[in-house]
Structures are given as structure tokens and as C-alpha cells.
Coordinates of C-alpha atoms in Angstrom, one line a residue:
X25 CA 5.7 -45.9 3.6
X26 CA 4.2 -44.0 1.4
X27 CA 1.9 -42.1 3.4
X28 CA 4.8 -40.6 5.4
X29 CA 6.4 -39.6 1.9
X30 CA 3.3 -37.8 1.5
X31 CA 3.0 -36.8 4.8
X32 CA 6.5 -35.0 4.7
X33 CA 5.6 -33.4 1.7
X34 CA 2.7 -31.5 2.5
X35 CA 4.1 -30.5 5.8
X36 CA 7.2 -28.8 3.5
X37 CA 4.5 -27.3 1.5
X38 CA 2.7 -25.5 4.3
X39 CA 5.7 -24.6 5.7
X40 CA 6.5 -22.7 2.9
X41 CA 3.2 -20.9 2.5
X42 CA 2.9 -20.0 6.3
X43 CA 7.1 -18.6 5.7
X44 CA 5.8 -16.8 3.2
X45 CA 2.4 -15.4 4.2
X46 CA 4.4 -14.2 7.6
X47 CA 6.4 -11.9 5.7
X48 CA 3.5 -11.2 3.5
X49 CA 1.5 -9.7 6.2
X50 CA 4.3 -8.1 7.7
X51 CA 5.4 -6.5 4.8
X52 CA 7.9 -8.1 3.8
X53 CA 7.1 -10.4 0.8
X54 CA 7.2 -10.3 -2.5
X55 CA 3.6 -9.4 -3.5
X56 CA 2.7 -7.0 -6.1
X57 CA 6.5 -7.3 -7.1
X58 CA 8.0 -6.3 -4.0
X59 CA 10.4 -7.7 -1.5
X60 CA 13.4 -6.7 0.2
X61 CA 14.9 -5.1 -3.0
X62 CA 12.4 -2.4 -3.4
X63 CA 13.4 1.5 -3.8
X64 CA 10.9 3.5 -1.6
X65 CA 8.9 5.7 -3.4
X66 CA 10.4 9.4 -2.4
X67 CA 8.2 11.7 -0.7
X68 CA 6.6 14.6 -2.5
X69 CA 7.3 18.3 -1.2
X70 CA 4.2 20.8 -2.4
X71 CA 5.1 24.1 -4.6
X72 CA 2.8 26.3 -2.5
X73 CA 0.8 25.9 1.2
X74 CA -1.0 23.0 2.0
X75 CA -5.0 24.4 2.3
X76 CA -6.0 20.9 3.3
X77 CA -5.5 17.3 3.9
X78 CA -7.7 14.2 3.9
X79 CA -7.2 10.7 5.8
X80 CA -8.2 7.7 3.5
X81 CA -8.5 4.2 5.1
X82 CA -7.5 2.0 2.7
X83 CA -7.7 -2.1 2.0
X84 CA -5.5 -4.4 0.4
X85 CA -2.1 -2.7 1.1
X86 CA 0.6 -5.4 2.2
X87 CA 3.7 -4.4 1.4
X88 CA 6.4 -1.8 0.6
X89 CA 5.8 -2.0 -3.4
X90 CA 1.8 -1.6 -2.4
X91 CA 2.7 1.7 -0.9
X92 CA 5.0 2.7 -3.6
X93 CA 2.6 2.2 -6.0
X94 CA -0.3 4.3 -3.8
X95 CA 2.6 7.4 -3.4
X96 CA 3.2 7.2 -7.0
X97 CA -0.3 7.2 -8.3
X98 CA -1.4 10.0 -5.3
X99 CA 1.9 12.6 -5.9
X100 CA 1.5 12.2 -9.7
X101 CA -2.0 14.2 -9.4
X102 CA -0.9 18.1 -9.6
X103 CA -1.1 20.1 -5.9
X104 CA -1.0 16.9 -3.9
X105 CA 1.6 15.1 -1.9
X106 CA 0.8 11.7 0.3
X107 CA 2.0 9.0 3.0
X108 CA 1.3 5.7 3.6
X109 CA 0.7 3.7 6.8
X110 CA 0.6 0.1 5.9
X111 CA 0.3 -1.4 9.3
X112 CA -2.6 0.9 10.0
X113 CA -4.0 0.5 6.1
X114 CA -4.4 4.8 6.2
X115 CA -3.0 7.2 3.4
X116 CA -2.7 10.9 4.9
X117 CA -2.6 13.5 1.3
X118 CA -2.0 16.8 1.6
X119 CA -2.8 19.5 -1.2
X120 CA -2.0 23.1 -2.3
X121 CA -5.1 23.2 -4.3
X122 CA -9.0 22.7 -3.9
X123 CA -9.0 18.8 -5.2
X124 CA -12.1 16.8 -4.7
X125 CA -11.7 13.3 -2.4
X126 CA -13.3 11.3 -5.4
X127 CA -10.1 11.6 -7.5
X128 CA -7.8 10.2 -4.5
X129 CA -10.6 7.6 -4.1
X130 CA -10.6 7.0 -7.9
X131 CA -6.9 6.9 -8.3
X132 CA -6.4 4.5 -5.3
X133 CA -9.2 2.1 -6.6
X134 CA -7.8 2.0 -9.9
X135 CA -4.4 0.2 -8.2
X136 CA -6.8 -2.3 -7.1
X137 CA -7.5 -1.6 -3.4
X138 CA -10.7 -0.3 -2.1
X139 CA -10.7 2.5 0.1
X140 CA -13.1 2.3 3.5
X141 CA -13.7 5.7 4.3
X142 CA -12.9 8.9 4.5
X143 CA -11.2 9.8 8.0

């Protein structure tokens, strides 16, 4: 009897977990802080022309509060202005000014996710 106690329990558990890692990957969850209550990040409109723009694949980006937090750091460096795909893991920045890759790379992998390469 008490094997099916025990039984029932751990099926509950990975219930749970596989509930919660679905929305997870979907971006959904709650991870980094997120979840369904989060306030997108607004996009960033540029004072002068855009001379360039630079295509970063990035890892380790789940969820709306993971792009918020990659918008934020990106459009708070003067001249440039950013989006995120999550489901394709790729942040597109666009800048009015001559700004070097390394401080979008830098910026990113100070959040914590690690950025692939340069598209």
C-alpha cells in the first residue's frame, strides 16, 4: 500500500515539473521572474539614422522577462536600439553610431547568457 502512496506521489511531482517546463520552453513560465504578468520591455526609437545593424545569436533566452532584460541592457547603451526573437534565440540591434560588437556581446553576457555568434 505504500508503494502506490509513493507511486502517486512522484507521478504528481513530474507532473508538475513537465507542466511547468512546457511553459518554460514556450515562454511562458516564470523563470528569471517572469510569467504571464510581465510588462514588455518598449521598443527603442534611434535620435538619428541607423548606419548599421548586427544579428547576435544568443543562448539561454526562455522567456518574456529574459527578453526584457536583453532590450533593457542593449537600448540602455547610447546610439543603439534592439529586438529579440526568443523562439529563434537571435537579437537584431540597430545603431546610429560606430559601436563595436564586443560591447553588445559584453552586455548580453553579463545577464548571464552566452552569445553563439555573430550573424
Amino acid at each position: 500500500m505504500s508503494n502506490i502512496f509513493a507511486a502517486i506521489i512522484i507521478v504528481a511531482i513530474i507532473a508538475f515539473s513537465l507542466r511547468g517546463s512546457i511553459k518554460h520552453f514556450k515562454g511562458e513560465g516564470g523563470c528569471c521572474g517572469g510569467g504571464n504578468s510581465v510588462v514588455k520591455e518598449p521598443d527603442k526609437k534611434l535620435d538619428n539614422p541607423v548606419i548599421g545593424k548586427t544579428t547576435l545569436k544568443v543562448e539561454g533566452m526562455h522567456c518574456e522577462n529574459c527578453r526584457n532584460r536583453v532590450k533593457r541592457v542593449i537600448n540602455s547603451i547610447e546610439g543603439a536600439s534592439c529586438k529579440v526573437n526568443l523562439k529563434k534565440g537571435l537579437v537584431d540591434i540597430e545603431y546610429d553610431r560606430d559601436i563595436d560588437n564586443d560591447i553588445f556581446i559584453k552586455a548580453i553576457e553579463d545577464l548571464d547568457f552566452h552569445v553563439v555568434s555573430t550573424l
